[in-house]
Amino acid sequence: MRVAVLSDIHANIRALDAILAKAGKVDAVWHLGDVVGYGPDPDAVVDRLRELKARGVRGNHDLAATGDDAIRDFNTDARAAMEWTRRTITPKTLAWLSALPPRLAIDDWSLVHASPRDPTWEYILTEEAAAANLAVLPTARGLFGHTHLPLAYVLAANASADEIDTLAPEAGGWLNLDGRRALVNPGSVGQPRDGDPRASALVLDVGRHSVAWIRAEYDIAGTQAAMQAVGLPVRGISRLALGI
Ligand code: ZN
């Protein structure tokens, strides 16, 4: 089974459609939350995921969009974008976001937005944090987002419990995780932050325990114009072109 794994779409429909085209034919779409926030197209993105029967989890921005006081922890720009999101989304979008669970297990993969031990908020940015989270992972392998950085933390073969390899994506190459516990981040579809402005995602071969990262160019200027038209924060608009 071939699966497209999408995270941190952040209401960017142009980036979402470009990465779906790049992923090609897949049997399923899984998402890791932050479907909305920052971007100009929350309803269109949720409609697309609904059409695709995507399965996934809620991120901190999705939680905030449903009215949760999670918004208090947002910085000024994220909060301004979230206040706009709350005003603009349809009841149908709100209902879809409200129904997202904090975690999900499909086959031997666990899906969370942030981390297995704190599915909505923790940023996994170090091998220490990855090791602590691998230790509590209920399945052999996990998928997470939130940091917007494409990479994998893989338990070294025959290693003691906390010997972790950090693997960066290689263009077009498949990473075989056979027999190894791993936490894998697809990067962000709608707001990449690794210095590469192209949309980022993962294609997963469930039977082979293999993953491949993909990148897609999209109409960044179109998304920026749509953000400007509805008055979203300037910094959020400019960072899209830089991938930061
Ligand atoms: Zn995010």
PDB file of C-alpha atoms and ligand atoms in Angstrom:
ATOM      1  CA  MET A   1       0.000   0.000   0.000  1.00  0.00           C
ATOM      2  CA  ARG A   2       1.325   3.400  -1.044  1.00  0.00           C
ATOM      3  CA  VAL A   3       0.375   6.319   1.206  1.00  0.00           C
ATOM      4  CA  ALA A   4       0.920  10.076   0.870  1.00  0.00           C
ATOM      5  CA  VAL A   5       1.742  11.509   4.307  1.00  0.00           C
ATOM      6  CA  LEU A   6       1.049  15.234   4.598  1.00  0.00           C
ATOM      7  CA  SER A   7       1.705  17.555   7.536  1.00  0.00           C
ATOM      8  CA  ASP A   8       1.387  21.251   8.307  1.00  0.00           C
ATOM      9  CA  ILE A   9      -0.624  22.114   5.205  1.00  0.00           C
ATOM     10  CA  HIS A  10      -1.572  25.382   6.924  1.00  0.00           C
ATOM     11  CA  ALA A  11      -4.465  26.336   4.641  1.00  0.00           C
ATOM     12  CA  ASN A  12      -2.283  26.497   1.515  1.00  0.00           C
ATOM     13  CA  ILE A  13      -4.383  24.875  -1.250  1.00  0.00           C
ATOM     14  CA  ARG A  14      -1.863  25.602  -4.023  1.00  0.00           C
ATOM     15  CA  ALA A  15       0.881  23.781  -2.120  1.00  0.00           C
ATOM     16  CA  LEU A  16      -1.473  20.909  -1.281  1.00  0.00           C
ATOM     17  CA  ASP A  17      -2.567  20.346  -4.884  1.00  0.00           C
ATOM     18  CA  ALA A  18       1.031  20.527  -6.127  1.00  0.00           C
ATOM     19  CA  ILE A  19       2.289  17.932  -3.629  1.00  0.00           C
ATOM     20  CA  LEU A  20      -0.652  15.618  -4.342  1.00  0.00           C
ATOM     21  CA  ALA A  21       0.207  15.782  -8.056  1.00  0.00           C
ATOM     22  CA  LYS A  22       3.837  15.024  -7.241  1.00  0.00           C
ATOM     23  CA  ALA A  23       2.891  12.062  -5.032  1.00  0.00           C
ATOM     24  CA  GLY A  24       1.116  10.441  -7.978  1.00  0.00           C
ATOM     25  CA  LYS A  25      -1.212   7.524  -7.522  1.00  0.00           C
ATOM     26  CA  VAL A  26      -1.600   6.545  -3.884  1.00  0.00           C
ATOM     27  CA  ASP A  27      -3.926   4.161  -2.064  1.00  0.00           C
ATOM     28  CA  ALA A  28      -4.476   6.473   0.905  1.00  0.00           C
ATOM     29  CA  VAL A  29      -3.737   9.929   2.276  1.00  0.00           C
ATOM     30  CA  TRP A  30      -2.748  10.403   5.921  1.00  0.00           C
ATOM     31  CA  HIS A  31      -2.253  13.823   7.525  1.00  0.00           C
ATOM     32  CA  LEU A  32      -0.489  14.932  10.694  1.00  0.00           C
ATOM     33  CA  GLY A  33      -2.440  18.058  11.540  1.00  0.00           C
ATOM     34  CA  ASP A  34      -2.063  21.821  11.307  1.00  0.00           C
ATOM     35  CA  VAL A  35      -4.404  21.602   8.357  1.00  0.00           C
ATOM     36  CA  VAL A  36      -5.304  25.269   8.955  1.00  0.00           C
ATOM     37  CA  GLY A  37      -3.607  28.385  10.375  1.00  0.00           C
ATOM     38  CA  TYR A  38      -1.334  30.966   8.651  1.00  0.00           C
ATOM     39  CA  GLY A  39      -2.730  30.384   5.137  1.00  0.00           C
ATOM     40  CA  PRO A  40      -5.660  31.798   3.143  1.00  0.00           C
ATOM     41  CA  ASP A  41      -7.639  28.672   2.134  1.00  0.00           C
ATOM     42  CA  PRO A  42      -8.814  26.723   5.214  1.00  0.00           C
ATOM     43  CA  ASP A  43     -12.156  25.654   3.727  1.00  0.00           C
ATOM     44  CA  ALA A  44     -10.643  24.584   0.388  1.00  0.00           C
ATOM     45  CA  VAL A  45      -7.954  22.509   2.106  1.00  0.00           C
ATOM     46  CA  VAL A  46     -10.450  20.752   4.383  1.00  0.00           C
ATOM     47  CA  ASP A  47     -12.759  20.114   1.399  1.00  0.00           C
ATOM     48  CA  ARG A  48      -9.858  18.522  -0.508  1.00  0.00           C
ATOM     49  CA  LEU A  49      -8.898  16.270   2.429  1.00  0.00           C
ATOM     50  CA  ARG A  50     -12.531  15.282   2.851  1.00  0.00           C
ATOM     51  CA  GLU A  51     -12.784  14.371  -0.864  1.00  0.00           C
ATOM     52  CA  LEU A  52      -9.642  12.249  -0.519  1.00  0.00           C
ATOM     53  CA  LYS A  53     -11.016  10.549   2.622  1.00  0.00           C
ATOM     54  CA  ALA A  54      -7.770  11.505   4.346  1.00  0.00           C
ATOM     55  CA  ARG A  55      -7.248  10.110   7.840  1.00  0.00           C
ATOM     56  CA  GLY A  56      -5.304  12.135  10.360  1.00  0.00           C
ATOM     57  CA  VAL A  57      -4.836  13.921  13.631  1.00  0.00           C
ATOM     58  CA  ARG A  58      -5.271  17.423  14.985  1.00  0.00           C
ATOM     59  CA  GLY A  59      -2.482  19.944  15.382  1.00  0.00           C
ATOM     60  CA  ASN A  60      -2.232  22.896  17.731  1.00  0.00           C
ATOM     61  CA  HIS A  61      -3.565  25.239  15.026  1.00  0.00           C
ATOM     62  CA  ASP A  62      -6.541  22.943  14.335  1.00  0.00           C
ATOM     63  CA  LEU A  63      -7.255  22.874  18.069  1.00  0.00           C
ATOM     64  CA  ALA A  64      -7.092  26.672  18.267  1.00  0.00           C
ATOM     65  CA  ALA A  65      -9.395  27.000  15.250  1.00  0.00           C
ATOM     66  CA  THR A  66     -12.105  25.088  17.102  1.00  0.00           C
ATOM     67  CA  GLY A  67     -12.164  27.802  19.768  1.00  0.00           C
ATOM     68  CA  ASP A  68      -9.796  26.196  22.272  1.00  0.00           C
ATOM     69  CA  ASP A  69      -7.729  28.643  24.331  1.00  0.00           C
ATOM     70  CA  ALA A  70      -4.618  27.039  22.786  1.00  0.00           C
ATOM     71  CA  ILE A  71      -4.518  30.333  20.898  1.00  0.00           C
ATOM     72  CA  ARG A  72      -3.051  31.996  24.030  1.00  0.00           C
ATOM     73  CA  ASP A  73       0.292  30.274  23.390  1.00  0.00           C
ATOM     74  CA  PHE A  74       0.561  31.629  19.832  1.00  0.00           C
ATOM     75  CA  ASN A  75       2.881  34.457  18.830  1.00  0.00           C
ATOM     76  CA  THR A  76       1.383  37.687  17.485  1.00  0.00           C
ATOM     77  CA  ASP A  77       1.342  36.697  13.802  1.00  0.00           C
ATOM     78  CA  ALA A  78       0.039  33.177  14.408  1.00  0.00           C
ATOM     79  CA  ARG A  79      -2.687  34.592  16.645  1.00  0.00           C
ATOM     80  CA  ALA A  80      -3.757  37.217  14.103  1.00  0.00           C
ATOM     81  CA  ALA A  81      -3.951  34.543  11.385  1.00  0.00           C
ATOM     82  CA  MET A  82      -5.888  32.257  13.724  1.00  0.00           C
ATOM     83  CA  GLU A  83      -8.396  34.974  14.615  1.00  0.00           C
ATOM     84  CA  TRP A  84      -9.012  35.446  10.880  1.00  0.00           C
ATOM     85  CA  THR A  85      -9.310  31.647  10.440  1.00  0.00           C
ATOM     86  CA  ARG A  86     -11.907  31.436  13.210  1.00  0.00           C
ATOM     87  CA  ARG A  87     -13.969  34.198  11.615  1.00  0.00           C
ATOM     88  CA  THR A  88     -13.834  32.774   8.106  1.00  0.00           C
ATOM     89  CA  ILE A  89     -14.264  28.981   8.339  1.00  0.00           C
ATOM     90  CA  THR A  90     -17.648  27.429   7.602  1.00  0.00           C
ATOM     91  CA  PRO A  91     -19.544  25.352  10.188  1.00  0.00           C
ATOM     92  CA  LYS A  92     -18.757  22.300   8.028  1.00  0.00           C
ATOM     93  CA  THR A  93     -15.003  22.971   8.242  1.00  0.00           C
ATOM     94  CA  LEU A  94     -15.278  23.603  11.979  1.00  0.00           C
ATOM     95  CA  ALA A  95     -17.074  20.275  12.464  1.00  0.00           C
ATOM     96  CA  TRP A  96     -14.400  18.405  10.460  1.00  0.00           C
ATOM     97  CA  LEU A  97     -11.572  19.991  12.477  1.00  0.00           C
ATOM     98  CA  SER A  98     -13.364  19.343  15.775  1.00  0.00           C
ATOM     99  CA  ALA A  99     -13.613  15.625  14.974  1.00  0.00           C
ATOM    100  CA  LEU A 100      -9.840  15.126  14.529  1.00  0.00           C
ATOM    101  CA  PRO A 101      -8.323  12.889  17.243  1.00  0.00           C
ATOM    102  CA  PRO A 102      -5.000  13.793  18.930  1.00  0.00           C
ATOM    103  CA  ARG A 103      -3.461  10.453  17.909  1.00  0.00           C
ATOM    104  CA  LEU A 104      -4.167   7.589  15.574  1.00  0.00           C
ATOM    105  CA  ALA A 105      -2.601   4.188  14.845  1.00  0.00           C
ATOM    106  CA  ILE A 106      -2.850   2.675  11.356  1.00  0.00           C
ATOM    107  CA  ASP A 107      -1.140  -0.661  10.760  1.00  0.00           C
ATOM    108  CA  ASP A 108       2.190  -0.434  12.601  1.00  0.00           C
ATOM    109  CA  TRP A 109       2.403   3.344  12.265  1.00  0.00           C
ATOM    110  CA  SER A 110       1.451   5.874  14.961  1.00  0.00           C
ATOM    111  CA  LEU A 111       0.330   9.295  13.799  1.00  0.00           C
ATOM    112  CA  VAL A 112       0.679  12.446  15.940  1.00  0.00           C
ATOM    113  CA  HIS A 113       1.109  16.125  15.168  1.00  0.00           C
ATOM    114  CA  ALA A 114       3.831  16.948  17.701  1.00  0.00           C
ATOM    115  CA  SER A 115       5.212  13.973  19.652  1.00  0.00           C
ATOM    116  CA  PRO A 116       4.047  10.590  20.951  1.00  0.00           C
ATOM    117  CA  ARG A 117       4.225  11.750  24.588  1.00  0.00           C
ATOM    118  CA  ASP A 118       2.651  15.166  23.948  1.00  0.00           C
ATOM    119  CA  PRO A 119       0.701  14.853  20.694  1.00  0.00           C
ATOM    120  CA  THR A 120      -0.240  18.507  20.315  1.00  0.00           C
ATOM    121  CA  TRP A 121       2.647  20.645  21.594  1.00  0.00           C
ATOM    122  CA  GLU A 122       6.141  19.125  22.033  1.00  0.00           C
ATOM    123  CA  TYR A 123       8.740  19.974  19.380  1.00  0.00           C
ATOM    124  CA  ILE A 124      11.040  17.004  18.676  1.00  0.00           C
ATOM    125  CA  LEU A 125      14.239  18.810  17.751  1.00  0.00           C
ATOM    126  CA  THR A 126      16.981  16.694  19.359  1.00  0.00           C
ATOM    127  CA  GLU A 127      18.051  13.062  19.377  1.00  0.00           C
ATOM    128  CA  GLU A 128      17.435  13.059  23.152  1.00  0.00           C
ATOM    129  CA  ALA A 129      13.800  14.072  22.643  1.00  0.00           C
ATOM    130  CA  ALA A 130      13.478  11.538  19.823  1.00  0.00           C
ATOM    131  CA  ALA A 131      14.868   8.725  22.023  1.00  0.00           C
ATOM    132  CA  ALA A 132      12.478   9.557  24.866  1.00  0.00           C
ATOM    133  CA  ASN A 133       9.568   9.526  22.435  1.00  0.00           C
ATOM    134  CA  LEU A 134      10.640   6.323  20.672  1.00  0.00           C
ATOM    135  CA  ALA A 135      10.657   4.682  24.111  1.00  0.00           C
ATOM    136  CA  VAL A 136       6.929   5.380  24.569  1.00  0.00           C
ATOM    137  CA  LEU A 137       5.868   4.783  20.959  1.00  0.00           C
ATOM    138  CA  PRO A 138       3.060   2.188  20.979  1.00  0.00           C
ATOM    139  CA  THR A 139       3.918   0.904  17.480  1.00  0.00           C
ATOM    140  CA  ALA A 140       7.203   0.130  15.723  1.00  0.00           C
ATOM    141  CA  ARG A 141       7.211   3.364  13.751  1.00  0.00           C
ATOM    142  CA  GLY A 142       5.788   6.838  14.163  1.00  0.00           C
ATOM    143  CA  LEU A 143       4.973   9.871  12.035  1.00  0.00           C
ATOM    144  CA  PHE A 144       5.105  13.415  13.394  1.00  0.00           C
ATOM    145  CA  GLY A 145       5.080  16.994  12.133  1.00  0.00           C
ATOM    146  CA  HIS A 146       4.980  20.352  13.988  1.00  0.00           C
ATOM    147  CA  THR A 147       8.642  21.342  13.416  1.00  0.00           C
ATOM    148  CA  HIS A 148       8.158  21.648   9.623  1.00  0.00           C
ATOM    149  CA  LEU A 149      11.555  19.934   9.164  1.00  0.00           C
ATOM    150  CA  PRO A 150      11.788  16.787   6.975  1.00  0.00           C
ATOM    151  CA  LEU A 151      13.934  14.133   8.682  1.00  0.00           C
ATOM    152  CA  ALA A 152      13.887  10.745  10.378  1.00  0.00           C
ATOM    153  CA  TYR A 153      15.148   9.675  13.784  1.00  0.00           C
ATOM    154  CA  VAL A 154      16.004   5.995  13.476  1.00  0.00           C
ATOM    155  CA  LEU A 155      17.107   3.648  16.230  1.00  0.00           C
ATOM    156  CA  ALA A 156      20.462   2.296  15.098  1.00  0.00           C
ATOM    157  CA  ALA A 157      20.453  -1.403  14.219  1.00  0.00           C
ATOM    158  CA  ASN A 158      21.516  -3.579  17.195  1.00  0.00           C
ATOM    159  CA  ALA A 159      21.935  -0.428  19.248  1.00  0.00           C
ATOM    160  CA  SER A 160      21.285   0.230  22.887  1.00  0.00           C
ATOM    161  CA  ALA A 161      17.992   1.925  23.583  1.00  0.00           C
ATOM    162  CA  ASP A 162      19.055   5.507  22.925  1.00  0.00           C
ATOM    163  CA  GLU A 163      21.469   5.300  20.010  1.00  0.00           C
ATOM    164  CA  ILE A 164      19.738   7.349  17.345  1.00  0.00           C
ATOM    165  CA  ASP A 165      20.658   8.146  13.746  1.00  0.00           C
ATOM    166  CA  THR A 166      19.268  11.385  12.340  1.00  0.00           C
ATOM    167  CA  LEU A 167      18.645  10.903   8.636  1.00  0.00           C
ATOM    168  CA  ALA A 168      17.967  13.773   6.260  1.00  0.00           C
ATOM    169  CA  PRO A 169      15.954  13.180   3.117  1.00  0.00           C
ATOM    170  CA  GLU A 170      17.729  12.326  -0.093  1.00  0.00           C
ATOM    171  CA  ALA A 171      15.937  13.420  -3.240  1.00  0.00           C
ATOM    172  CA  GLY A 172      14.145  10.538  -4.862  1.00  0.00           C
ATOM    173  CA  GLY A 173      15.714   7.893  -2.641  1.00  0.00           C
ATOM    174  CA  TRP A 174      13.816   5.385  -0.557  1.00  0.00           C
ATOM    175  CA  LEU A 175      14.757   4.845   3.065  1.00  0.00           C
ATOM    176  CA  ASN A 176      14.124   1.292   4.213  1.00  0.00           C
ATOM    177  CA  LEU A 177      13.255   1.114   7.909  1.00  0.00           C
ATOM    178  CA  ASP A 178      12.971  -2.630   7.984  1.00  0.00           C
ATOM    179  CA  GLY A 179      13.180  -3.890  11.535  1.00  0.00           C
ATOM    180  CA  ARG A 180      14.131  -0.515  13.015  1.00  0.00           C
ATOM    181  CA  ARG A 181      12.072   1.748  15.229  1.00  0.00           C
ATOM    182  CA  ALA A 182      11.779   5.230  13.778  1.00  0.00           C
ATOM    183  CA  LEU A 183      10.091   8.592  14.035  1.00  0.00           C
ATOM    184  CA  VAL A 184       9.649  10.215  10.630  1.00  0.00           C
ATOM    185  CA  ASN A 185       8.696  13.796   9.767  1.00  0.00           C
ATOM    186  CA  PRO A 186       7.450  14.563   6.230  1.00  0.00           C
ATOM    187  CA  GLY A 187       8.223  18.300   6.518  1.00  0.00           C
ATOM    188  CA  SER A 188       5.556  20.892   5.809  1.00  0.00           C
ATOM    189  CA  VAL A 189       3.306  21.071   2.763  1.00  0.00           C
ATOM    190  CA  GLY A 190       2.168  24.657   3.197  1.00  0.00           C
ATOM    191  CA  GLN A 191       4.924  26.419   5.117  1.00  0.00           C
ATOM    192  CA  PRO A 192       8.345  24.720   4.736  1.00  0.00           C
ATOM    193  CA  ARG A 193      10.976  25.953   7.204  1.00  0.00           C
ATOM    194  CA  ASP A 194      14.132  24.100   6.108  1.00  0.00           C
ATOM    195  CA  GLY A 195      15.277  26.825   3.716  1.00  0.00           C
ATOM    196  CA  ASP A 196      13.638  25.167   0.694  1.00  0.00           C
ATOM    197  CA  PRO A 197      10.333  26.878  -0.177  1.00  0.00           C
ATOM    198  CA  ARG A 198       8.951  23.908  -2.125  1.00  0.00           C
ATOM    199  CA  ALA A 199       6.109  21.900  -0.567  1.00  0.00           C
ATOM    200  CA  SER A 200       7.409  18.851   1.313  1.00  0.00           C
ATOM    201  CA  ALA A 201       5.773  15.488   2.041  1.00  0.00           C
ATOM    202  CA  LEU A 202       6.394  11.774   2.346  1.00  0.00           C
ATOM    203  CA  VAL A 203       5.388   8.748   0.338  1.00  0.00           C
ATOM    204  CA  LEU A 204       5.179   5.618   2.443  1.00  0.00           C
ATOM    205  CA  ASP A 205       5.233   2.017   1.269  1.00  0.00           C
ATOM    206  CA  VAL A 206       3.505   0.303   4.184  1.00  0.00           C
ATOM    207  CA  GLY A 207       4.315  -3.288   3.181  1.00  0.00           C
ATOM    208  CA  ARG A 208       7.995  -2.571   2.548  1.00  0.00           C
ATOM    209  CA  HIS A 209       8.455  -0.289   5.610  1.00  0.00           C
ATOM    210  CA  SER A 210      10.006   2.285   3.292  1.00  0.00           C
ATOM    211  CA  VAL A 211       9.631   6.046   3.044  1.00  0.00           C
ATOM    212  CA  ALA A 212      10.618   8.625   0.428  1.00  0.00           C
ATOM    213  CA  TRP A 213      10.458  12.399   0.767  1.00  0.00           C
ATOM    214  CA  ILE A 214       9.096  14.411  -2.135  1.00  0.00           C
ATOM    215  CA  ARG A 215       9.215  18.150  -2.917  1.00  0.00           C
ATOM    216  CA  ALA A 216       6.959  20.123  -5.245  1.00  0.00           C
ATOM    217  CA  GLU A 217       7.175  23.635  -6.617  1.00  0.00           C
ATOM    218  CA  TYR A 218       3.906  25.522  -6.373  1.00  0.00           C
ATOM    219  CA  ASP A 219       2.422  28.945  -7.092  1.00  0.00           C
ATOM    220  CA  ILE A 220       3.903  30.739  -4.055  1.00  0.00           C
ATOM    221  CA  ALA A 221       3.008  34.165  -5.470  1.00  0.00           C
ATOM    222  CA  GLY A 222      -0.614  33.061  -5.816  1.00  0.00           C
ATOM    223  CA  THR A 223      -0.778  32.028  -2.160  1.00  0.00           C
ATOM    224  CA  GLN A 224       0.920  35.257  -1.109  1.00  0.00           C
ATOM    225  CA  ALA A 225      -1.585  37.335  -3.116  1.00  0.00           C
ATOM    226  CA  ALA A 226      -4.502  35.444  -1.548  1.00  0.00           C
ATOM    227  CA  MET A 227      -3.048  36.107   1.933  1.00  0.00           C
ATOM    228  CA  GLN A 228      -2.608  39.778   1.164  1.00  0.00           C
ATOM    229  CA  ALA A 229      -6.160  40.050  -0.151  1.00  0.00           C
ATOM    230  CA  VAL A 230      -7.612  38.966   3.197  1.00  0.00           C
ATOM    231  CA  GLY A 231      -5.122  40.928   5.315  1.00  0.00           C
ATOM    232  CA  LEU A 232      -3.053  38.104   6.814  1.00  0.00           C
ATOM    233  CA  PRO A 233       0.212  39.138   8.594  1.00  0.00           C
ATOM    234  CA  VAL A 234       3.037  40.404   6.363  1.00  0.00           C
ATOM    235  CA  ARG A 235       5.753  38.222   7.920  1.00  0.00           C
ATOM    236  CA  GLY A 236       3.732  35.107   7.224  1.00  0.00           C
ATOM    237  CA  ILE A 237       3.452  36.171   3.588  1.00  0.00           C
ATOM    238  CA  SER A 238       7.152  36.914   3.031  1.00  0.00           C
ATOM    239  CA  ARG A 239       8.499  33.770   4.737  1.00  0.00           C
ATOM    240  CA  LEU A 240       6.770  31.494   2.185  1.00  0.00           C
ATOM    241  CA  ALA A 241       9.157  32.563  -0.576  1.00  0.00           C
ATOM    242  CA  LEU A 242      12.175  31.860   1.643  1.00  0.00           C
ATOM    243  CA  GLY A 243      11.091  28.565   3.147  1.00  0.00           C
ATOM    244  CA  ILE A 244      11.785  29.726   6.699  1.00  0.00           C
TER     245      ILE A 244
HETATM  246 ZN    ZN B   1       2.600  23.814  11.824  1.00  0.00          ZN
END
